[in-house]
XYZ file of C-alpha atoms in Angstrom:
571
model
C 165.664 -247.552 101.098
C 164.241 -244.772 99.398
C 166.601 -244.650 96.662
C 167.244 -241.174 97.078
C 169.541 -242.066 99.938
C 170.746 -245.918 98.943
C 172.370 -243.645 96.189
C 173.777 -240.829 99.150
C 174.491 -244.004 100.741
C 177.053 -246.303 97.969
C 178.009 -242.687 96.353
C 179.501 -241.831 99.747
C 182.035 -244.213 100.340
C 179.806 -245.134 102.991
C 179.492 -242.041 104.795
C 176.411 -242.791 107.015
C 176.385 -239.814 108.026
C 176.092 -238.357 104.386
C 172.856 -237.638 104.666
C 172.989 -236.042 107.667
C 176.256 -233.679 106.303
C 173.411 -232.274 103.497
C 170.622 -231.180 105.442
C 173.500 -228.568 107.892
C 174.803 -227.613 104.366
C 170.763 -227.342 103.184
C 170.417 -224.931 105.619
C 173.880 -223.332 104.316
C 173.718 -223.312 101.135
C 176.625 -220.735 99.677
C 178.146 -222.382 96.973
C 181.495 -222.498 98.370
C 180.373 -225.117 100.243
C 178.343 -226.561 97.526
C 181.492 -226.485 95.993
C 183.698 -227.973 98.551
C 181.078 -230.427 99.711
C 180.877 -232.442 95.851
C 184.875 -232.453 95.392
C 184.649 -234.163 98.835
C 182.398 -237.151 97.822
C 184.341 -237.173 94.543
C 180.925 -235.392 92.586
C 182.729 -233.099 89.006
C 181.874 -229.876 89.803
C 180.449 -228.144 86.281
C 180.428 -224.578 86.013
C 177.651 -225.111 82.667
C 176.642 -227.712 79.940
C 175.820 -227.529 76.570
C 172.037 -226.790 75.625
C 172.021 -228.999 72.694
C 173.480 -231.761 74.534
C 170.345 -232.240 76.294
C 168.477 -234.943 75.328
C 164.569 -233.101 74.261
C 163.244 -237.400 76.266
C 163.833 -236.538 79.936
C 162.620 -232.678 79.419
C 158.971 -234.011 78.294
C 159.138 -236.782 80.956
C 160.453 -234.996 84.197
C 157.958 -231.463 84.840
C 159.532 -227.753 84.677
C 158.463 -226.778 87.941
C 160.044 -229.826 89.556
C 162.855 -229.201 87.985
C 163.333 -226.063 89.210
C 161.587 -226.975 92.940
C 163.791 -229.060 92.954
C 167.034 -227.351 91.383
C 168.054 -230.886 89.901
C 167.487 -232.030 85.536
C 168.985 -235.408 83.819
C 169.674 -234.393 80.152
C 171.869 -237.238 78.765
C 170.634 -241.100 78.588
C 173.598 -243.035 78.907
C 173.163 -246.323 77.053
C 176.716 -249.109 76.392
C 177.950 -251.018 73.250
C 174.815 -252.584 72.491
C 172.502 -248.757 72.693
C 171.239 -250.734 75.750
C 170.012 -247.756 77.810
C 172.487 -247.955 81.612
C 171.999 -244.560 83.619
C 171.043 -241.310 83.176
C 173.749 -238.650 84.125
C 171.676 -235.345 86.563
C 172.580 -232.087 87.011
C 171.964 -230.971 90.327
C 172.226 -227.447 91.852
C 171.445 -227.971 94.987
C 171.677 -229.831 98.262
C 167.374 -231.614 97.842
C 167.952 -232.467 94.831
C 169.996 -235.291 95.679
C 167.295 -235.620 98.012
C 164.274 -235.143 94.792
C 166.034 -238.563 93.331
C 163.824 -240.717 93.863
C 160.473 -238.748 92.688
C 162.533 -237.781 89.171
C 163.254 -241.631 88.629
C 159.686 -241.998 89.202
C 159.272 -239.678 86.553
C 161.121 -241.568 83.876
C 159.494 -244.493 84.923
C 156.245 -243.164 84.267
C 158.007 -242.426 80.849
C 159.628 -245.216 80.055
C 163.011 -244.408 80.359
C 164.274 -246.925 82.985
C 162.020 -248.807 84.613
C 164.862 -250.579 88.017
C 166.411 -247.870 90.045
C 169.781 -247.991 91.264
C 173.391 -246.453 92.413
C 174.700 -247.529 89.551
C 172.186 -246.486 87.469
C 172.620 -242.852 88.230
C 176.107 -240.541 86.922
C 175.718 -236.857 88.899
C 176.671 -233.685 88.274
C 177.194 -230.791 90.249
C 175.974 -226.908 89.801
C 175.613 -223.309 90.908
C 172.236 -222.938 90.949
C 172.622 -220.211 88.726
C 173.678 -220.900 85.815
C 171.206 -224.727 86.232
C 168.537 -222.146 86.852
C 169.232 -221.235 83.144
C 169.855 -224.138 81.957
C 166.915 -225.725 82.932
C 164.551 -222.598 81.403
C 166.468 -222.370 78.850
C 166.178 -225.874 78.358
C 162.688 -226.369 78.249
C 162.546 -223.256 76.169
C 163.801 -224.122 73.611
C 161.894 -227.866 73.848
C 158.170 -225.428 73.360
C 159.141 -224.623 70.247
C 158.628 -228.099 68.638
C 155.715 -229.172 70.425
C 153.027 -227.711 67.856
C 153.369 -229.591 65.592
C 152.551 -232.993 67.946
C 150.545 -231.438 69.662
C 148.102 -230.923 66.381
C 149.389 -234.234 65.541
C 147.083 -235.702 67.899
C 144.023 -233.940 68.008
C 142.265 -236.031 65.788
C 138.536 -235.530 66.403
C 136.513 -233.042 67.373
C 135.962 -234.345 70.881
C 139.257 -232.860 71.229
C 137.371 -228.989 71.077
C 135.905 -230.333 74.286
C 138.020 -227.188 76.450
C 139.524 -228.466 80.036
C 137.800 -225.904 83.056
C 140.417 -226.204 85.582
C 141.553 -223.366 86.835
C 145.037 -221.184 85.762
C 146.975 -220.590 88.260
C 150.041 -217.594 88.089
C 152.880 -219.752 89.738
C 152.298 -222.657 87.195
C 155.025 -222.140 84.335
C 153.637 -222.654 81.148
C 156.301 -224.854 79.726
C 154.789 -227.019 82.679
C 151.435 -228.701 80.599
C 152.549 -232.664 79.675
C 149.224 -234.173 80.935
C 146.839 -231.067 80.081
C 144.046 -231.516 77.536
C 145.939 -231.056 73.728
C 144.096 -227.931 73.247
C 145.195 -226.160 75.992
C 149.059 -227.703 75.145
C 148.437 -226.087 71.780
C 147.829 -222.783 73.140
C 150.116 -223.292 75.902
C 153.153 -223.853 72.782
C 151.880 -221.118 70.298
C 152.112 -218.605 73.599
C 155.746 -220.304 74.523
C 157.161 -220.291 70.675
C 155.722 -216.770 69.949
C 157.535 -214.468 73.662
C 160.622 -217.515 72.240
C 160.622 -215.276 69.135
C 160.075 -211.653 70.777
C 156.474 -212.248 68.574
C 154.603 -208.250 69.357
C 150.984 -209.963 68.821
C 149.785 -213.048 67.946
C 146.882 -213.327 65.765
C 144.029 -216.260 65.504
C 142.488 -215.397 62.829
C 139.197 -217.859 61.182
C 138.960 -218.371 57.008
C 136.371 -220.447 55.683
C 138.608 -224.068 55.917
C 141.328 -223.214 58.223
C 142.132 -221.451 61.044
C 145.548 -218.807 60.308
C 148.075 -218.419 63.185
C 149.908 -215.048 62.114
C 153.166 -213.251 64.552
C 154.335 -209.726 64.876
C 158.061 -209.856 64.955
C 159.917 -206.556 64.541
C 156.681 -204.787 63.716
C 156.424 -207.482 60.293
C 153.182 -210.157 60.324
C 154.061 -213.989 58.628
C 151.992 -216.801 59.087
C 153.571 -219.331 61.227
C 150.242 -222.138 62.281
C 147.123 -222.945 59.174
C 144.660 -224.890 62.168
C 141.343 -227.315 60.759
C 137.962 -225.377 61.467
C 137.392 -227.618 63.085
C 139.042 -226.821 66.093
C 138.709 -222.768 65.707
C 136.242 -223.142 68.908
C 138.714 -224.204 70.940
C 141.187 -222.469 70.482
C 139.118 -219.818 70.762
C 137.361 -220.781 74.453
C 141.190 -222.017 76.005
C 142.385 -218.161 75.004
C 139.314 -216.231 76.131
C 139.072 -219.212 79.787
C 142.923 -217.712 79.934
C 141.672 -213.727 80.073
C 138.323 -214.169 82.188
C 136.169 -213.498 79.599
C 132.701 -215.166 78.355
C 132.715 -217.602 76.062
C 129.407 -217.469 75.454
C 129.756 -213.613 73.985
C 130.188 -214.047 70.515
C 128.573 -211.444 68.858
C 129.970 -208.948 70.938
C 133.329 -208.215 71.017
C 135.575 -208.474 74.108
C 138.836 -206.753 76.428
C 140.596 -208.714 79.076
C 144.267 -210.028 80.476
C 146.176 -212.617 81.030
C 149.319 -213.252 82.904
C 151.287 -215.561 82.501
C 155.034 -217.525 83.191
C 156.603 -218.588 80.484
C 160.753 -220.101 81.063
C 160.540 -217.942 85.479
C 159.721 -214.944 82.606
C 156.641 -212.722 83.442
C 154.612 -211.668 80.689
C 151.771 -209.802 80.672
C 149.408 -210.083 77.428
C 146.420 -208.012 76.103
C 142.684 -209.926 74.529
C 141.346 -209.059 72.611
C 138.143 -210.346 70.246
C 135.786 -209.031 67.095
C 132.770 -211.784 66.407
C 133.244 -211.789 62.438
C 132.410 -214.161 59.390
C 133.921 -217.175 59.517
C 133.594 -216.922 63.437
C 136.072 -214.917 66.122
C 139.358 -212.994 65.576
C 141.908 -212.477 68.607
C 144.616 -210.767 68.847
C 146.988 -211.037 72.021
C 149.173 -208.540 72.412
C 152.319 -209.035 74.581
C 153.776 -207.233 77.270
C 156.716 -209.378 78.797
C 157.852 -207.181 81.590
C 161.502 -205.707 80.918
C 161.325 -205.563 77.454
C 159.743 -201.651 78.053
C 161.541 -201.061 80.745
C 165.075 -199.805 79.163
C 167.646 -197.352 79.527
C 167.201 -193.900 77.873
C 170.596 -194.557 75.845
C 169.804 -198.036 74.280
C 166.698 -197.053 72.540
C 168.623 -195.280 69.315
C 169.455 -191.885 70.643
C 171.757 -189.508 68.576
C 173.730 -188.620 70.872
C 173.083 -184.376 70.560
C 169.194 -185.372 70.577
C 170.142 -187.988 73.689
C 171.643 -185.013 75.438
C 168.824 -182.420 74.408
C 166.044 -184.842 76.243
C 167.849 -185.407 79.102
C 168.338 -182.102 78.957
C 164.761 -181.563 78.511
C 163.720 -183.775 81.247
C 164.793 -182.295 83.758
C 162.408 -178.850 83.470
C 159.986 -179.074 86.256
C 156.924 -177.771 84.574
C 156.135 -177.835 81.349
C 154.510 -180.398 78.306
C 156.860 -182.961 76.643
C 154.824 -184.821 73.913
C 155.572 -187.609 71.555
C 154.696 -188.692 68.675
C 153.373 -191.465 65.868
C 151.067 -194.372 65.439
C 150.286 -197.370 67.548
C 153.152 -199.510 67.703
C 155.481 -196.249 67.097
C 157.168 -197.154 70.404
C 156.206 -194.495 72.349
C 155.033 -196.293 75.733
C 158.837 -197.306 75.354
C 160.449 -194.584 75.048
C 157.911 -192.911 78.114
C 159.254 -195.999 80.498
C 162.583 -195.073 79.483
C 162.277 -191.297 80.469
C 160.323 -191.772 83.813
C 163.393 -194.163 84.930
C 165.887 -191.809 84.297
C 164.135 -189.546 86.429
C 162.703 -191.479 89.041
C 164.061 -191.228 92.636
C 162.639 -190.726 95.915
C 162.318 -187.002 96.168
C 160.275 -186.808 93.237
C 156.199 -187.307 93.298
C 155.518 -189.384 90.593
C 152.135 -190.975 89.325
C 150.548 -191.918 85.741
C 147.573 -192.285 84.140
C 147.790 -195.097 81.422
C 145.032 -197.066 79.273
C 146.652 -199.762 79.898
C 149.046 -199.693 81.949
C 151.844 -202.150 80.735
C 154.423 -202.560 83.508
C 154.797 -201.503 87.003
C 157.196 -199.128 87.138
C 158.994 -199.337 90.826
C 158.405 -195.751 93.445
C 155.807 -194.773 90.300
C 152.486 -194.460 90.356
C 149.771 -195.888 87.959
C 146.622 -195.782 87.607
C 145.196 -198.177 85.589
C 141.360 -196.177 82.423
C 138.110 -197.644 83.316
C 135.524 -196.192 81.411
C 133.284 -198.303 82.762
C 133.121 -196.290 85.990
C 133.838 -193.668 85.160
C 137.676 -192.972 85.689
C 138.897 -191.474 82.275
C 141.881 -189.611 81.671
C 140.817 -186.641 81.781
C 138.377 -187.069 85.518
C 141.820 -189.552 86.969
C 144.463 -186.095 85.703
C 142.150 -184.172 87.940
C 142.599 -186.328 90.609
C 146.453 -186.359 90.661
C 146.829 -183.050 90.220
C 145.698 -183.653 94.654
C 148.249 -186.358 95.285
C 151.000 -183.308 94.437
C 152.470 -184.218 91.727
C 156.456 -183.317 90.652
C 155.463 -185.422 87.318
C 152.274 -186.152 85.756
C 152.270 -189.460 82.835
C 148.788 -189.016 80.022
C 148.140 -192.407 78.286
C 146.980 -190.191 75.790
C 146.060 -186.238 75.006
C 142.505 -187.784 72.900
C 139.933 -185.285 73.679
C 139.702 -181.112 74.629
C 139.420 -181.961 78.257
C 142.119 -183.846 78.858
C 144.594 -182.060 76.331
C 143.467 -177.770 78.927
C 143.413 -180.206 82.154
C 147.152 -181.045 80.856
C 148.045 -177.865 80.254
C 146.918 -175.973 83.328
C 148.988 -178.533 85.540
C 152.156 -177.990 83.446
C 151.995 -173.968 83.615
C 150.544 -174.324 87.730
C 154.258 -176.594 88.827
C 154.267 -179.536 87.181
C 155.729 -181.508 84.441
C 153.648 -184.082 82.287
C 154.138 -186.318 79.532
C 151.840 -187.206 77.631
C 151.476 -189.043 73.940
C 149.868 -187.725 70.264
C 148.606 -189.541 67.405
C 149.976 -188.340 64.725
C 152.726 -188.264 61.283
C 155.601 -186.202 62.649
C 156.243 -184.107 65.435
C 155.236 -180.018 63.891
C 151.431 -181.882 63.414
C 150.577 -182.599 66.205
C 150.567 -178.370 66.710
C 147.817 -178.548 64.383
C 146.426 -181.837 66.165
C 145.257 -179.544 70.095
C 144.605 -176.596 67.829
C 142.361 -178.393 65.828
C 141.086 -179.812 69.213
C 140.253 -176.333 70.808
C 143.295 -175.197 72.098
C 143.535 -171.724 71.901
C 147.169 -170.873 70.861
C 148.449 -168.659 73.587
C 147.780 -171.783 75.907
C 150.474 -174.278 73.823
C 153.457 -171.598 73.256
C 153.334 -171.085 76.798
C 153.123 -174.499 77.704
C 154.696 -177.118 75.271
C 158.207 -177.918 76.316
C 159.271 -179.718 72.849
C 157.269 -182.238 70.625
C 159.414 -185.647 70.177
C 158.811 -187.728 67.123
C 159.481 -191.535 66.718
C 158.591 -194.891 64.522
C 159.926 -197.894 65.031
C 162.673 -199.442 61.731
C 163.796 -203.391 62.458
C 167.692 -203.652 62.762
C 169.718 -205.424 59.873
C 170.860 -208.746 61.359
C 173.738 -208.977 62.849
C 174.365 -213.229 62.040
C 174.237 -212.412 57.871
C 174.765 -208.842 57.691
C 176.405 -207.889 54.429
C 177.581 -204.855 52.497
C 175.960 -204.277 48.106
C 176.323 -201.202 46.421
C 173.465 -199.314 46.532
C 171.674 -198.162 42.779
C 170.846 -194.900 42.350
C 167.254 -195.173 42.082
C 167.513 -196.680 46.024
C 170.188 -193.287 46.184
C 167.597 -190.738 44.952
C 164.496 -192.090 47.069
C 166.544 -191.794 50.070
C 168.189 -188.946 49.277
C 171.842 -189.767 49.136
C 174.031 -188.950 46.818
C 177.932 -191.282 46.091
C 180.159 -188.923 49.043
C 177.955 -190.708 51.495
C 178.552 -193.170 51.345
C 181.933 -194.694 52.572
C 183.005 -197.090 50.796
C 180.981 -197.009 48.735
C 178.167 -200.131 50.101
C 175.877 -199.543 52.628
C 174.499 -203.400 54.796
C 172.202 -204.923 54.237
C 170.861 -208.472 55.905
C 170.516 -211.843 53.727
C 168.760 -214.284 55.708
C 170.046 -217.083 57.700
C 167.489 -219.091 60.450
C 168.306 -216.593 63.379
C 166.549 -213.559 61.702
C 164.127 -217.330 60.035
C 165.441 -215.844 56.700
C 163.759 -211.627 56.991
C 167.386 -210.299 57.486
C 167.020 -208.055 60.489
C 166.301 -208.699 64.224
C 165.338 -206.318 66.557
C 164.116 -203.078 66.348
C 165.336 -199.086 67.140
C 163.749 -196.245 66.479
C 164.421 -192.520 64.412
C 163.464 -189.748 65.949
C 162.513 -185.802 65.310
C 162.977 -183.875 68.138
C 160.902 -180.559 67.897
C 162.122 -178.083 70.831
C 160.036 -175.266 71.554
C 162.047 -172.340 71.562
C 160.796 -168.318 71.075
C 161.296 -167.842 67.787
C 158.778 -171.390 67.673
C 156.421 -170.068 70.491
C 155.908 -166.977 68.382
C 155.230 -168.642 65.637
C 152.513 -171.154 67.664
C 150.803 -167.553 68.357
C 150.288 -166.704 64.823
C 148.753 -169.910 63.201
C 151.772 -170.671 61.098
C 150.903 -174.102 59.396
C 152.723 -177.768 60.241
C 155.245 -177.090 57.096
C 156.093 -173.800 57.939
C 156.756 -175.029 61.293
C 158.657 -177.624 60.478
C 161.089 -175.708 57.561
C 162.201 -173.401 60.555
C 162.990 -176.017 63.538
C 165.035 -178.008 60.433
C 167.176 -174.461 60.025
C 167.191 -174.696 63.122
C 169.181 -177.070 63.278
C 166.408 -180.036 63.907
C 166.342 -184.217 62.374
C 164.130 -185.111 61.066
C 162.600 -188.402 60.808
C 164.095 -189.563 57.791
C 167.359 -187.983 58.707
C 167.742 -189.730 61.503
C 166.557 -192.692 59.162
C 169.386 -191.692 56.688
C 172.001 -192.028 59.722
C 171.116 -194.640 60.648
C 172.088 -196.334 57.014
C 174.478 -195.319 56.446
C 176.133 -196.233 60.133
C 175.164 -199.815 58.803
C 172.076 -200.779 61.935
C 169.256 -200.696 59.318
C 168.673 -200.319 55.415
C 166.835 -198.378 53.087
C 163.589 -199.680 52.560
C 162.655 -200.062 56.170
C 163.383 -196.584 56.511
C 161.381 -195.608 53.432
C 158.075 -197.916 54.718
C 157.497 -196.104 58.070
C 157.869 -193.180 57.169
C 157.493 -192.990 52.941
C 155.533 -189.830 53.860
C 157.990 -187.749 55.411
C 159.399 -188.582 52.034
C 157.084 -187.624 50.215
C 156.719 -184.190 52.361
C 160.421 -183.918 52.446
C 161.099 -183.700 48.542
């Protein structure tokens, strides 16, 4: 008799209808019936289970795909007083999990955990499906962080550098790699750990005697791992295979994209390789779907700026620019704006390089220079699609700028980005491209400059008294400080001992009113426009940073780090 049926019959006190009852329940599967059935059969019903009590040994023995498909998870090894293994505690979230006990036992027997299944060997607890699925994802993700060192210890000979050429399947979870080659597990472990730590980039850098892996977390790089240089070829080739790049081409730069799933989350990764002296340098940009789609109210705007910007994005025509260097969060801000104004009565089309997040209800075009699909050529086609709102990934040249302005003057609301240090400099940049000032003044509605500062870790946040030098560098006075203190993070495991956890924007919103428009027509310098805008209520990046320092959100060191050029301008 199958062990699943034997256990079901035994645990249901000889009720021979138990299996058929489960089949019926399986088709209905409401949580209330599941709970009622469990109580009638004497199974304890749990609503949660502690993550730190899940056995790593059982996690290693059970594939994540199997656990998620059957909604069951072995969590604890039962032992008798003589420390002999006598059974397993299993959480079940669906009737189909009870029918998967035999294959589960096969996985455990293969791992050498328990080899003789019997009804007495299993201790079953029932859980609702949703919390059990969350526990499964968290358990495997938590386990993955400990795998990198273990995998490296198993890669002992150059023969292990061979890359497994098995085809990649999008549906396979990144954490479900127990049967794959060591190099594949190493690559998967590096990706999973980076995603768990919320890194934005992974840098794989070859040197003469080692391969260094670094993560960028909250905008700052730190070393993660040093790998023997003999493993460079295998690891780089694995990443290139995942990104569908040519593994034989090592002399030219290549760009690609990886789509993976880890702990139930979809993640896009942009891959860039360049040849350097000691091999190929690889940078992987992690774009976790969901992190870019944030509400406009949650990304750090002051109440007044948020109200002003909310009014601006409801306009029916004009250009609104977002400026800042690479990695300043411009895409996140633009997506938050589109998410705010997106509705069935608006036709919104974007042209991006790359499309970083799929926005429901919005047409998105990916730039492709190989087929001459550029921002300018794509924008001409977009205008034939009767759009209400257009997003252009970046204005890089005069042609794109002129088409954008013409679109804004003919009844379209246009959003785009520029790489400038502050808001007034965007006007100078457009003039330098060759755009006539009168076209800028009539089409431009606002410019939003931004930076990202790291937030103080809530787990180790503490007050302190700043010295005069720190206060003077940021332009603070004793009267500005409540109780004479500011806040900082002293470092803890939650923030990897950095004192910071997460990031938030600081902003500079320049509204182009009649006065500013007249100055643009007169070709005023950026510094003159800045002074006039500040006199009319604009907060600079530094001033917005000060507000967030005084509110205990970030530190003065962070504001000085990201806005040092603006401080020198203001001083």
